[in-house]
Amino acid sequence: MSLAAEAFVSQISAADPWPENATLYQPLGEDQILLSDCASSLAVQAYLRMCNLPVQVCCRPNAEYMSPSGKVPFVHVGNQVVSELGPIVQFTKAKGHSLSDGLDDIQRAEMKAYMELVNNMLLTAELYIQWCDYNTAAEISRPRYSSPYSWPLNHILAYQKQWEVRRKMTAIGWAGKSLEQVYEDVSQCCQALSQRLGTQPYFFNKQPTELDALVFGHLFTLLTTRLTSDELREKVKSYSNLLAFCRRIEQSYFEDSQAGSSSRGFSKGPSLF
Amino acid sequence: MAAPLELYCWKGAWGLPSVDTDSLIVLAYAKFAGAPVKVHKITNPWRSPTGVLPSLKTTEKNTGSLSKPSNIIIHLRKQKYNADYDLSAKEGADTLAFVSLLEEKLLPALIYTLWVDSKNYVDVTRRWYAENIPFPLNFLLPNRIHTQQLDRLRLVRGDPTLEPGEQLEKELYYDALECMTLLSQRLGSQKFFFGDSPSSLDAYVFGHLSPLLKIKLPNGKLQQHLNSLDNLRQYCSNILVLYFPSEDREPTSHNVSVHSESSDFDNEPHKRRNQILSVLFALGSMLGYAILTGIVSIQRVPQAAIAGPQHTESRGEEDEDE
């Protein structure tokens, strides 16, 4: 898309209000979705709820192939399709919904930096555990990832995905890490987040931002997902302020609305309580 | 006290202590922390203990040699050379966050602008590496690094069919410009990111920004943006003047001066010409010996070879006449 066309589209989208029938697509919640996708999807849901924008969650086995960037989740709003949290945040901003307007320049720089910290360490660690740890890949990731497909496509797609992630790990220098080192990285990242959060209710003052949505998505998923070992969950649990932070967001953005409209196809999975 | 640590890294040019981001990070950190490392500035990665540059040769047996900047910094920290000693826990967390920001947003664009953008790669990057890496690796390594870096971009962006082009450049540069602006805002009017003394974050920022500042590239969109951010530009020049004074005095012209610190045998003049001439001479003498002693006879070959082509040629002419 050329720059002029892009500017035109963003003008159109700015003019349209957020429609009632906006849809978020993700892989099948019960049988298919994996840790990393579940975390990203939950982060987007939390962000949209914080913005007070209604969205219907729709599970499709081929969500990954429907997405314009090949990554889930993506939202379908009016006649536009946007994938991943970063672009979705920009998209809602063009429509006049933003959570980070109250921040000054330095705070905004720090917010972006911490968002990259989560992407760089937590997301990469989730991918590593899913696809590079032998037990998790064999017992959980490959069977779940390929569950909608029949033989022999299930094996082909699962191994193809695994191979791709492993090459990515090699390219960014994670291939030589052991599982213990990856757990150590997760711990380090949680330590940093915990330090930054301190005793505040949200990362920046009293109002949530997209950083809060992203951190909530990842930590909540790590806390509630059953893996081959509990070590990861225990690592996150040892930071009490992060645990309280997850509970706070769950209570204020997910529980009351769930009671009000339980027919919405909401798919957050198990709760912390 | 044990023997000093030995650090192998890419040699410098364009007024930089090293041309490579990772090497710059490690060099800057060692300076900031005051670690007494013996620096070998080389241009042949195969001469380093790990086969890649930078590389730190440690004295402990079970650690061996390290090559990732983060591992090297952790090792130096364990040896009590800690530039982050005065930082609070929150500042330590900020360091981790901003290093992630650099790696996710600025590094892909930096790789793109140096190794993938065809004009920059052919005119500057490949030229420098080909001129400086010793024969015969200079024919091999630049292209190999180019392919590796392109692969890396493809994998990081998750698109295996990614082709270098306008669309990709626009996306990468958008992120990178935003990242530089954020860094500039965070730095403000401070001397370093956390007050008056440099920390590991400063080493990372310096390693990523100073190549953009100093290397003259034909396609310099990133550089233009960096030059417009006065405080960041000033910050990088300050670090260069304060911590690498010997590099700063070097001429920043295009033709790379012969570096005195690099190993001696790389600097022999006409080295490659002599090598090619000696190979040609050896081949010629062997061939001459073979012909003179009758091991190879060239008597019969011409007859058979000439008869064939003549025949077909005459046919070709006939066809044309018709």
Coordinates of C-alpha atoms in Angstrom, one line a residue:
Chain A
M1 CA 0.0 0.0 0.0
S2 CA 1.4 3.4 -0.9
L3 CA 1.7 6.2 1.7
A4 CA -1.1 8.2 0.1
A5 CA -3.5 5.2 0.1
E6 CA -2.6 4.5 3.7
A7 CA -3.3 8.0 4.7
F8 CA -6.7 7.8 2.9
V9 CA -7.6 4.6 4.6
S10 CA -6.7 5.9 8.0
Q11 CA -8.8 8.9 7.4
I12 CA -11.8 6.7 6.5
S13 CA -11.3 4.5 9.5
A14 CA -11.0 7.6 11.7
A15 CA -14.3 8.8 10.5
D16 CA -16.1 5.6 11.2
P17 CA -17.1 4.9 14.8
W18 CA -16.2 1.5 16.3
P19 CA -19.0 -0.9 15.1
E20 CA -21.0 -3.2 17.3
N21 CA -20.1 -6.3 15.3
A22 CA -16.3 -6.1 15.6
T23 CA -14.8 -9.6 15.7
L24 CA -11.6 -11.0 17.1
Y25 CA -10.4 -14.2 15.6
Q26 CA -8.2 -16.7 17.4
P27 CA -7.5 -20.5 17.1
L28 CA -9.8 -23.0 18.8
G29 CA -9.7 -22.1 22.5
E30 CA -10.3 -25.6 23.9
D31 CA -8.3 -27.9 21.7
Q32 CA -5.9 -26.0 19.5
I33 CA -4.6 -22.7 20.9
L34 CA -1.0 -22.7 22.3
L35 CA 0.5 -20.7 25.2
S36 CA 2.0 -17.9 23.1
D37 CA -1.1 -17.3 20.9
C38 CA -3.4 -17.5 23.9
A39 CA -1.3 -14.8 25.7
S40 CA -1.3 -12.5 22.7
S41 CA -5.1 -13.0 22.2
L42 CA -5.8 -12.3 25.9
A43 CA -3.7 -9.2 25.7
V44 CA -5.7 -7.8 22.8
Q45 CA -9.0 -8.7 24.5
A46 CA -7.8 -7.0 27.7
Y47 CA -6.8 -3.9 25.7
L48 CA -10.1 -3.6 23.9
R49 CA -12.0 -4.0 27.2
M50 CA -9.8 -1.3 28.8
C51 CA -10.8 0.9 25.9
N52 CA -14.4 -0.1 26.4
L53 CA -14.7 -1.3 22.8
P54 CA -17.0 -4.3 22.3
V55 CA -15.6 -7.2 20.4
Q56 CA -16.9 -10.7 19.8
V57 CA -14.4 -13.6 20.1
C58 CA -14.6 -16.1 17.3
C59 CA -12.5 -19.3 17.3
R60 CA -11.5 -20.7 13.9
P61 CA -9.1 -23.6 13.3
N62 CA -7.4 -21.7 10.4
A63 CA -7.1 -18.3 12.2
E64 CA -3.4 -18.3 11.6
Y65 CA -3.9 -18.5 7.8
M66 CA -6.7 -15.9 7.8
S67 CA -4.5 -13.3 9.5
P68 CA -2.8 -10.8 7.2
S69 CA 0.5 -11.1 9.0
G70 CA 0.3 -14.8 9.7
K71 CA 0.1 -14.1 13.4
V72 CA -2.9 -14.4 15.7
P73 CA -5.0 -12.8 17.0
F74 CA -6.5 -10.3 14.5
V75 CA -9.6 -8.2 14.6
H76 CA -12.2 -7.6 11.9
V77 CA -13.6 -4.1 12.2
G78 CA -16.0 -2.8 9.6
N79 CA -14.1 -3.6 6.3
Q80 CA -10.7 -3.7 7.9
V81 CA -8.5 -6.5 9.3
V82 CA -5.7 -5.7 11.7
S83 CA -3.5 -8.2 13.4
E84 CA -1.4 -8.2 16.6
L85 CA -1.5 -5.8 19.6
G86 CA 0.9 -3.0 18.2
P87 CA -1.0 -2.3 15.0
I88 CA -4.4 -2.7 16.8
V89 CA -3.3 -0.1 19.3
Q90 CA -2.5 2.3 16.4
F91 CA -5.7 1.4 14.7
T92 CA -7.9 2.3 17.7
K93 CA -5.9 5.4 18.2
A94 CA -6.8 6.5 14.7
K95 CA -10.4 6.0 15.8
G96 CA -9.9 8.2 18.8
H97 CA -9.5 5.6 21.5
S98 CA -6.2 5.6 23.3
L99 CA -5.1 4.7 26.8
S100 CA -1.7 6.4 26.7
D101 CA -2.7 10.0 26.0
G102 CA -2.2 11.0 29.6
L103 CA 1.5 10.0 29.6
D104 CA 4.4 12.4 29.1
D105 CA 7.2 11.8 26.6
I106 CA 9.5 9.9 29.0
Q107 CA 6.7 7.8 30.3
R108 CA 5.6 6.9 26.8
A109 CA 9.2 5.9 25.9
E110 CA 9.4 3.7 29.0
M111 CA 6.0 2.2 28.2
K112 CA 7.2 1.2 24.7
A113 CA 10.4 -0.1 26.1
Y114 CA 8.7 -2.4 28.6
M115 CA 6.3 -3.6 25.9
E116 CA 9.3 -4.7 23.9
L117 CA 10.8 -6.3 27.0
V118 CA 7.6 -8.5 27.2
N119 CA 7.8 -9.3 23.5
N120 CA 11.5 -9.9 23.5
M121 CA 11.7 -12.1 26.6
L122 CA 8.3 -13.5 27.6
L123 CA 7.0 -14.2 24.2
T124 CA 10.3 -15.7 23.0
A125 CA 10.5 -17.8 26.1
E126 CA 6.9 -19.1 25.5
L127 CA 7.8 -20.0 21.9
Y128 CA 11.0 -21.7 23.1
I129 CA 9.2 -23.8 25.7
Q130 CA 6.4 -24.7 23.3
W131 CA 8.5 -25.8 20.4
C132 CA 12.1 -26.3 21.5
D133 CA 11.6 -28.2 24.8
Y134 CA 11.3 -31.8 23.6
N135 CA 8.6 -32.9 26.1
T136 CA 6.4 -29.9 25.7
A137 CA 6.6 -30.1 21.9
A138 CA 5.8 -33.8 21.8
E139 CA 3.1 -34.0 24.5
I140 CA 1.3 -30.6 24.1
S141 CA 2.3 -28.4 21.2
R142 CA 2.4 -30.7 18.2
P143 CA -0.9 -32.6 19.1
R144 CA -2.8 -29.4 19.9
Y145 CA -1.5 -27.4 17.0
S146 CA -2.4 -30.0 14.5
S147 CA -5.7 -31.2 16.1
P148 CA -8.1 -29.8 13.4
Y149 CA -6.2 -31.6 10.6
S150 CA -6.2 -35.2 9.6
W151 CA -3.3 -37.5 8.7
P152 CA -0.8 -36.8 7.1
L153 CA -1.4 -33.0 7.1
N154 CA -1.3 -32.8 10.9
H155 CA 2.3 -34.1 11.1
I156 CA 3.5 -32.0 8.2
L157 CA 2.1 -28.7 9.5
A158 CA 3.2 -29.4 13.1
Y159 CA 6.8 -30.2 12.1
Q160 CA 6.9 -27.3 9.7
K161 CA 5.9 -24.9 12.4
Q162 CA 8.4 -26.4 14.9
W163 CA 11.2 -26.2 12.3
E164 CA 10.4 -22.6 11.6
V165 CA 10.4 -21.6 15.3
R166 CA 13.7 -23.5 15.8
R167 CA 15.3 -21.6 13.0
K168 CA 14.1 -18.3 14.5
M169 CA 15.6 -19.3 17.8
T170 CA 18.9 -20.0 16.1
A171 CA 18.8 -16.7 14.3
I172 CA 18.3 -14.7 17.5
G173 CA 20.9 -16.8 19.5
W174 CA 18.4 -18.7 21.7
A175 CA 19.1 -22.1 20.2
G176 CA 22.1 -22.8 22.5
K177 CA 20.1 -22.0 25.7
S178 CA 19.0 -24.7 28.0
L179 CA 15.5 -24.9 29.5
E180 CA 16.9 -23.7 32.9
Q181 CA 18.4 -20.6 31.2
V182 CA 15.1 -19.8 29.6
Y183 CA 13.3 -20.1 33.0
E184 CA 16.0 -17.8 34.4
D185 CA 15.2 -15.3 31.6
V186 CA 11.5 -15.4 32.4
S187 CA 12.3 -14.9 36.1
Q188 CA 14.6 -11.9 35.2
C189 CA 11.8 -10.4 33.1
C190 CA 9.3 -10.8 35.9
Q191 CA 11.7 -9.3 38.4
A192 CA 12.1 -6.2 36.1
L193 CA 8.3 -5.9 35.7
S194 CA 7.7 -6.4 39.4
Q195 CA 10.3 -3.7 40.2
R196 CA 8.7 -1.3 37.8
L197 CA 5.2 -1.9 39.1
G198 CA 6.1 -1.6 42.7
T199 CA 3.1 -0.8 44.8
Q200 CA 1.1 1.0 42.1
P201 CA -2.2 -0.4 40.9
Y202 CA -1.1 -0.1 37.2
F203 CA 2.3 0.5 35.6
F204 CA 1.7 4.2 35.1
N205 CA -0.3 5.8 37.8
K206 CA -3.9 4.9 38.3
Q207 CA -5.0 4.3 34.7
P208 CA -4.3 1.2 32.7
T209 CA -2.3 1.5 29.4
E210 CA -1.6 -1.0 26.6
L211 CA 1.5 -2.2 28.6
D212 CA -0.9 -3.3 31.4
A213 CA -2.9 -5.2 28.9
L214 CA 0.1 -6.9 27.4
V215 CA 1.6 -7.9 30.7
F216 CA -1.7 -9.2 31.9
G217 CA -2.2 -11.3 28.8
H218 CA 1.2 -13.0 29.2
L219 CA 1.3 -13.4 33.0
F220 CA -2.3 -14.6 33.3
T221 CA -1.7 -17.2 30.6
L222 CA 1.5 -18.4 32.2
L223 CA -0.3 -18.6 35.6
T224 CA -3.4 -20.5 34.3
T225 CA -2.0 -22.8 31.6
R226 CA -1.1 -26.4 32.5
L227 CA 2.3 -27.4 31.0
T228 CA 4.5 -30.4 31.5
S229 CA 6.1 -28.8 34.6
D230 CA 4.9 -26.3 37.1
E231 CA 8.2 -24.5 37.3
L232 CA 7.2 -21.6 35.1
R233 CA 4.0 -21.0 37.1
E234 CA 5.9 -21.1 40.3
K235 CA 8.4 -18.6 39.0
V236 CA 5.7 -16.1 38.2
K237 CA 3.8 -16.8 41.4
S238 CA 6.7 -15.8 43.5
Y239 CA 6.2 -12.1 42.6
S240 CA 3.2 -11.2 44.8
N241 CA 2.6 -7.7 43.3
L242 CA 2.4 -9.2 39.8
L243 CA -0.1 -11.8 41.0
A244 CA -2.2 -9.1 42.7
F245 CA -2.0 -7.0 39.5
C246 CA -3.4 -9.9 37.4
R247 CA -6.2 -10.4 39.9
R248 CA -7.0 -6.7 39.8
I249 CA -7.3 -6.6 36.0
E250 CA -9.3 -9.8 35.9
Q251 CA -11.7 -8.5 38.5
S252 CA -12.2 -5.0 37.0
Y253 CA -12.3 -5.9 33.3
F254 CA -13.4 -9.5 32.9
E255 CA -15.6 -10.6 35.7
D256 CA -18.5 -8.0 35.7
S257 CA -18.9 -7.9 32.0
Q258 CA -18.8 -11.7 31.8
A259 CA -21.8 -11.9 34.2
G260 CA -23.6 -9.3 32.1
S261 CA -23.1 -10.9 28.7
S262 CA -22.1 -14.5 29.2
S263 CA -23.4 -15.4 25.7
R264 CA -20.7 -13.4 24.0
G265 CA -18.4 -16.3 23.3
F266 CA -15.9 -15.1 25.8
S267 CA -12.9 -17.3 25.9
K268 CA -10.4 -16.3 28.5
G269 CA -10.1 -19.8 30.0
P270 CA -9.8 -20.6 33.7
S271 CA -9.8 -17.9 36.3
L272 CA -7.1 -17.3 38.9
F273 CA -9.5 -18.0 41.8
Chain B
M1 CA 45.8 -11.6 39.9
A2 CA 45.2 -13.9 37.0
A3 CA 46.3 -13.1 33.4
P4 CA 44.3 -10.2 31.8
L5 CA 41.2 -11.1 29.9
E6 CA 41.7 -11.1 26.1
L7 CA 39.0 -9.6 24.0
Y8 CA 38.8 -10.2 20.2
C9 CA 36.7 -7.8 18.1
W10 CA 36.3 -6.3 14.7
K11 CA 38.8 -3.5 14.0
G12 CA 37.7 0.0 13.6
A13 CA 37.2 2.5 10.7
W14 CA 35.4 5.8 10.0
G15 CA 36.6 7.0 13.4
L16 CA 34.8 4.2 15.3
P17 CA 36.7 1.9 17.6
S18 CA 35.1 -1.0 15.8
V19 CA 32.7 -1.4 12.8
D20 CA 30.5 -4.0 14.4
T21 CA 27.7 -3.3 16.8
D22 CA 28.3 -6.2 19.2
S23 CA 32.0 -5.4 19.3
L24 CA 31.3 -1.8 20.1
I25 CA 28.9 -2.7 22.9
V26 CA 31.6 -4.9 24.6
L27 CA 34.4 -2.4 24.0
A28 CA 32.3 0.5 25.4
Y29 CA 31.2 -1.6 28.5
A30 CA 34.8 -2.6 29.2
K31 CA 35.8 1.1 29.1
F32 CA 32.9 2.2 31.2
A33 CA 33.6 -0.5 33.8
G34 CA 37.3 0.1 33.7
A35 CA 38.0 -3.6 33.0
P36 CA 41.7 -4.2 32.1
V37 CA 41.1 -6.2 28.9
K38 CA 43.7 -6.9 26.3
V39 CA 42.0 -5.9 23.0
H40 CA 42.9 -7.7 19.8
K41 CA 41.4 -5.8 16.9
I42 CA 41.3 -8.3 14.0
T43 CA 39.5 -8.8 10.7
N44 CA 39.4 -12.5 10.6
P45 CA 36.7 -14.1 12.7
W46 CA 38.3 -17.5 12.3
R47 CA 41.2 -16.3 14.4
S48 CA 39.0 -15.7 17.5
P49 CA 38.6 -18.5 20.0
T50 CA 34.8 -18.9 19.3
G51 CA 35.0 -18.4 15.5
V52 CA 32.8 -15.3 15.7
L53 CA 33.5 -11.7 16.8
P54 CA 33.5 -10.3 19.4
S55 CA 34.8 -13.0 21.7
L56 CA 36.2 -12.9 25.3
K57 CA 38.8 -15.4 26.3
T58 CA 38.3 -16.1 30.0
T59 CA 40.8 -17.6 32.4
E60 CA 38.3 -20.1 33.9
K61 CA 38.3 -23.5 32.3
N62 CA 34.6 -24.2 32.7
T63 CA 33.5 -20.9 31.2
G64 CA 35.8 -21.1 28.2
S65 CA 35.2 -18.3 25.7
L66 CA 32.1 -16.1 25.4
S67 CA 30.8 -14.3 22.4
K68 CA 27.3 -12.9 23.1
P69 CA 27.6 -9.3 24.4
S70 CA 25.2 -10.0 27.2
N71 CA 27.3 -13.0 28.4
I72 CA 30.5 -11.0 28.2
I73 CA 29.0 -8.2 30.2
I74 CA 27.7 -10.7 32.8
H75 CA 31.2 -12.3 33.0
L76 CA 32.9 -8.9 33.5
R77 CA 30.3 -8.0 36.1
K78 CA 31.2 -11.2 38.0
Q79 CA 34.9 -10.2 37.9
K80 CA 33.9 -7.0 39.8
Y81 CA 34.0 -4.8 36.7
N82 CA 30.5 -3.5 37.1
A83 CA 29.3 -0.3 35.4
D84 CA 25.8 -0.7 36.8
Y85 CA 26.8 -0.8 40.5
D86 CA 25.1 2.5 41.4
L87 CA 21.8 1.7 39.7
S88 CA 18.7 1.2 41.7
A89 CA 16.6 -1.9 41.1
K90 CA 14.1 0.1 39.0
E91 CA 16.9 1.5 36.9
G92 CA 18.1 -2.1 36.4
A93 CA 14.7 -3.0 35.1
D94 CA 14.7 0.0 32.8
T95 CA 18.0 -1.1 31.4
L96 CA 16.5 -4.5 30.5
A97 CA 13.5 -2.8 28.9
F98 CA 15.5 -0.4 26.8
V99 CA 17.9 -3.0 25.7
S100 CA 14.9 -5.0 24.5
L101 CA 13.5 -1.9 22.7
L102 CA 16.9 -1.6 20.9
E103 CA 17.0 -5.2 19.9
E104 CA 13.4 -5.4 18.7
K105 CA 13.1 -2.0 16.9
L106 CA 16.4 -0.6 16.0
L107 CA 18.6 -3.6 15.3
P108 CA 16.5 -5.0 12.4
A109 CA 16.7 -1.6 10.7
L110 CA 20.4 -1.3 11.4
I111 CA 20.9 -4.8 9.9
Y112 CA 18.8 -3.8 6.9
T113 CA 20.6 -0.5 6.2
L114 CA 24.1 -2.0 6.5
W115 CA 23.7 -5.5 5.1
V116 CA 20.5 -5.7 2.9
D117 CA 20.0 -2.3 1.3
S118 CA 21.7 -3.0 -2.0
K119 CA 23.4 0.3 -2.5
N120 CA 24.8 0.6 1.0
Y121 CA 25.9 -3.0 1.0
V122 CA 27.7 -2.9 -2.3
D123 CA 29.2 0.5 -2.0
V124 CA 30.2 0.5 1.7
T125 CA 29.7 -2.6 3.8
R126 CA 30.9 -5.2 1.3
R127 CA 33.7 -3.0 0.1
W128 CA 35.0 -2.5 3.6
Y129 CA 34.8 -6.1 4.6
A130 CA 36.3 -7.3 1.3
E131 CA 39.2 -5.0 1.6
N132 CA 39.9 -5.8 5.2
I133 CA 39.3 -9.5 5.6
P134 CA 42.4 -11.5 4.6
F135 CA 42.5 -13.5 1.4
P136 CA 40.7 -15.9 0.5
L137 CA 38.0 -15.3 3.2
N138 CA 37.3 -11.9 1.8
F139 CA 35.5 -13.5 -1.2
L140 CA 33.4 -15.7 1.1
L141 CA 32.6 -14.0 4.4
P142 CA 30.8 -10.8 3.2
N143 CA 28.3 -12.7 1.1
R144 CA 27.8 -15.2 3.9
I145 CA 27.1 -12.5 6.5
H146 CA 24.7 -10.9 4.0
T147 CA 22.7 -14.1 3.5
Q148 CA 22.7 -14.8 7.2
Q149 CA 21.4 -11.3 8.1
L150 CA 18.7 -11.5 5.4
D151 CA 17.6 -14.9 6.8
R152 CA 17.6 -13.4 10.2
L153 CA 15.3 -10.6 9.2
R154 CA 13.0 -13.0 7.4
L155 CA 12.7 -15.2 10.5
V156 CA 12.3 -12.4 12.9
R157 CA 9.5 -10.9 10.8
G158 CA 8.0 -14.3 10.3
D159 CA 7.7 -14.1 6.6
P160 CA 9.8 -16.6 4.6
T161 CA 9.2 -14.9 1.3
L162 CA 10.4 -11.5 2.4
E163 CA 12.2 -9.6 -0.3
P164 CA 14.2 -6.5 0.4
G165 CA 12.2 -3.6 -1.0
E166 CA 10.4 -0.4 -0.4
Q167 CA 7.6 -1.9 1.7
L168 CA 10.0 -3.7 4.1
E169 CA 12.3 -0.7 4.3
K170 CA 9.3 1.5 5.2
E171 CA 8.1 -0.8 8.0
L172 CA 11.6 -1.3 9.5
Y173 CA 12.5 2.4 9.3
Y174 CA 9.2 3.4 10.8
D175 CA 10.0 1.3 13.9
A176 CA 13.6 2.5 14.0
L177 CA 12.8 6.2 13.8
E178 CA 10.3 5.8 16.5
C179 CA 12.8 4.0 18.7
M180 CA 15.4 6.8 18.2
T181 CA 12.8 9.4 19.1
L182 CA 11.9 7.5 22.2
L183 CA 15.6 7.2 23.2
S184 CA 16.1 10.9 22.6
Q185 CA 13.1 11.7 24.8
R186 CA 14.3 9.4 27.6
L187 CA 17.8 10.8 27.5
G188 CA 16.6 14.4 27.6
S189 CA 19.4 16.8 28.6
Q190 CA 21.2 14.2 30.8
K191 CA 24.8 13.3 30.1
F192 CA 24.1 9.5 30.3
F193 CA 20.9 7.6 30.6
F194 CA 21.1 7.2 34.3
G195 CA 22.8 10.5 35.5
D196 CA 26.4 11.3 35.2
S197 CA 28.1 8.0 34.9
P198 CA 27.7 5.5 32.0
S199 CA 26.1 2.1 32.5
S200 CA 25.5 -1.0 30.4
L201 CA 22.5 0.6 28.7
D202 CA 24.8 3.4 27.5
A203 CA 27.1 0.8 26.0
Y204 CA 24.1 -0.8 24.1
V205 CA 22.8 2.5 22.9
F206 CA 26.3 3.6 21.8
G207 CA 26.9 0.3 20.0
H208 CA 23.7 0.7 18.0
L209 CA 23.8 4.4 17.2
S210 CA 27.5 5.2 16.6
P211 CA 27.8 3.2 13.4
L212 CA 24.8 5.2 12.0
L213 CA 26.5 8.4 13.1
K214 CA 29.9 7.7 11.6
I215 CA 29.6 5.5 8.6
K216 CA 28.9 7.5 5.5
L217 CA 26.2 5.6 3.6
P218 CA 24.7 6.5 0.2
N219 CA 21.2 5.7 1.4
G220 CA 21.1 7.4 4.8
K221 CA 17.5 7.9 5.9
L222 CA 18.2 6.6 9.4
Q223 CA 21.3 8.8 9.6
Q224 CA 19.3 11.9 8.7
H225 CA 16.9 11.2 11.5
L226 CA 19.7 10.6 14.0
N227 CA 21.3 13.9 13.0
S228 CA 18.1 15.7 13.6
L229 CA 18.0 14.5 17.2
D230 CA 20.6 16.8 18.7
N231 CA 21.0 15.3 22.1
L232 CA 21.5 11.7 20.9
R233 CA 24.1 12.9 18.3
Q234 CA 25.9 14.9 21.0
Y235 CA 25.7 11.9 23.4
C236 CA 27.4 9.5 20.9
S237 CA 30.1 12.0 20.0
N238 CA 30.7 12.6 23.7
I239 CA 31.3 9.0 24.4
L240 CA 33.7 8.7 21.4
V241 CA 35.7 11.7 22.6
L242 CA 35.7 10.7 26.3
Y243 CA 36.3 7.0 26.0
F244 CA 37.9 6.5 22.7
P245 CA 40.1 9.5 22.2
S246 CA 42.6 7.8 19.9
E247 CA 39.9 6.7 17.4
D248 CA 38.5 10.2 17.2
R249 CA 41.7 11.7 15.9
E250 CA 41.8 9.4 13.0
P251 CA 40.8 10.8 9.6
T252 CA 37.1 10.0 8.9
S253 CA 37.7 9.8 5.2
H254 CA 36.4 6.9 3.0
N255 CA 39.8 5.3 2.3
V256 CA 40.5 3.2 5.4
S257 CA 43.8 3.9 7.0
V258 CA 46.0 0.9 7.7
H259 CA 45.5 0.1 11.3
S260 CA 48.6 -0.3 13.4
E261 CA 46.9 -2.4 16.1
S262 CA 45.9 -5.2 13.7
S263 CA 48.3 -8.2 13.4
D264 CA 51.3 -7.6 11.3
F265 CA 51.0 -10.2 8.6
D266 CA 47.8 -8.7 7.3
N267 CA 49.5 -5.5 6.3
E268 CA 52.0 -6.9 3.7
P269 CA 51.7 -4.8 0.5
H270 CA 50.6 -6.6 -2.7
K271 CA 49.9 -9.7 -0.8
R272 CA 47.2 -11.0 -3.0
R273 CA 49.0 -10.1 -6.2
N274 CA 52.0 -12.1 -5.1
Q275 CA 49.8 -15.0 -4.2
I276 CA 48.1 -15.1 -7.6
L277 CA 51.4 -14.7 -9.4
S278 CA 53.0 -17.5 -7.5
V279 CA 50.1 -19.8 -8.2
L280 CA 50.2 -19.0 -11.9
F281 CA 54.0 -19.5 -12.0
A282 CA 53.6 -22.9 -10.3
L283 CA 50.9 -24.0 -12.7
G284 CA 52.9 -22.8 -15.8
S285 CA 56.1 -24.7 -14.7
M286 CA 54.2 -27.9 -14.0
L287 CA 52.5 -27.7 -17.4
G288 CA 55.8 -27.0 -19.1
Y289 CA 57.4 -29.9 -17.5
A290 CA 54.6 -32.2 -18.4
I291 CA 54.8 -31.2 -22.1
L292 CA 58.6 -31.3 -22.3
T293 CA 58.8 -34.8 -20.8
G294 CA 56.0 -36.2 -23.0
I295 CA 53.5 -36.9 -20.2
V296 CA 51.0 -34.8 -22.1
S297 CA 51.2 -34.7 -25.8
I298 CA 49.3 -32.1 -27.7
Q299 CA 50.0 -33.5 -31.2
R300 CA 46.8 -35.4 -31.9
V301 CA 44.3 -33.3 -30.1
P302 CA 44.3 -30.4 -32.6
Q303 CA 43.6 -32.6 -35.6
A304 CA 40.4 -34.1 -34.0
A305 CA 39.4 -30.8 -32.5
I306 CA 39.9 -28.8 -35.7
A307 CA 38.1 -31.2 -37.9
G308 CA 34.9 -31.1 -35.9
P309 CA 34.3 -27.4 -35.6
Q310 CA 35.2 -26.8 -39.3
H311 CA 32.6 -29.2 -40.4
T312 CA 29.8 -27.6 -38.3
E313 CA 30.9 -24.1 -39.2
S314 CA 30.6 -24.7 -42.9
R315 CA 27.2 -26.1 -42.4
G316 CA 26.2 -23.1 -40.4
E317 CA 27.2 -20.9 -43.2
E318 CA 25.3 -22.9 -45.8
D319 CA 22.2 -22.6 -43.7
E320 CA 22.6 -18.9 -43.5
D321 CA 23.0 -18.6 -47.3
E322 CA 19.7 -20.4 -47.9

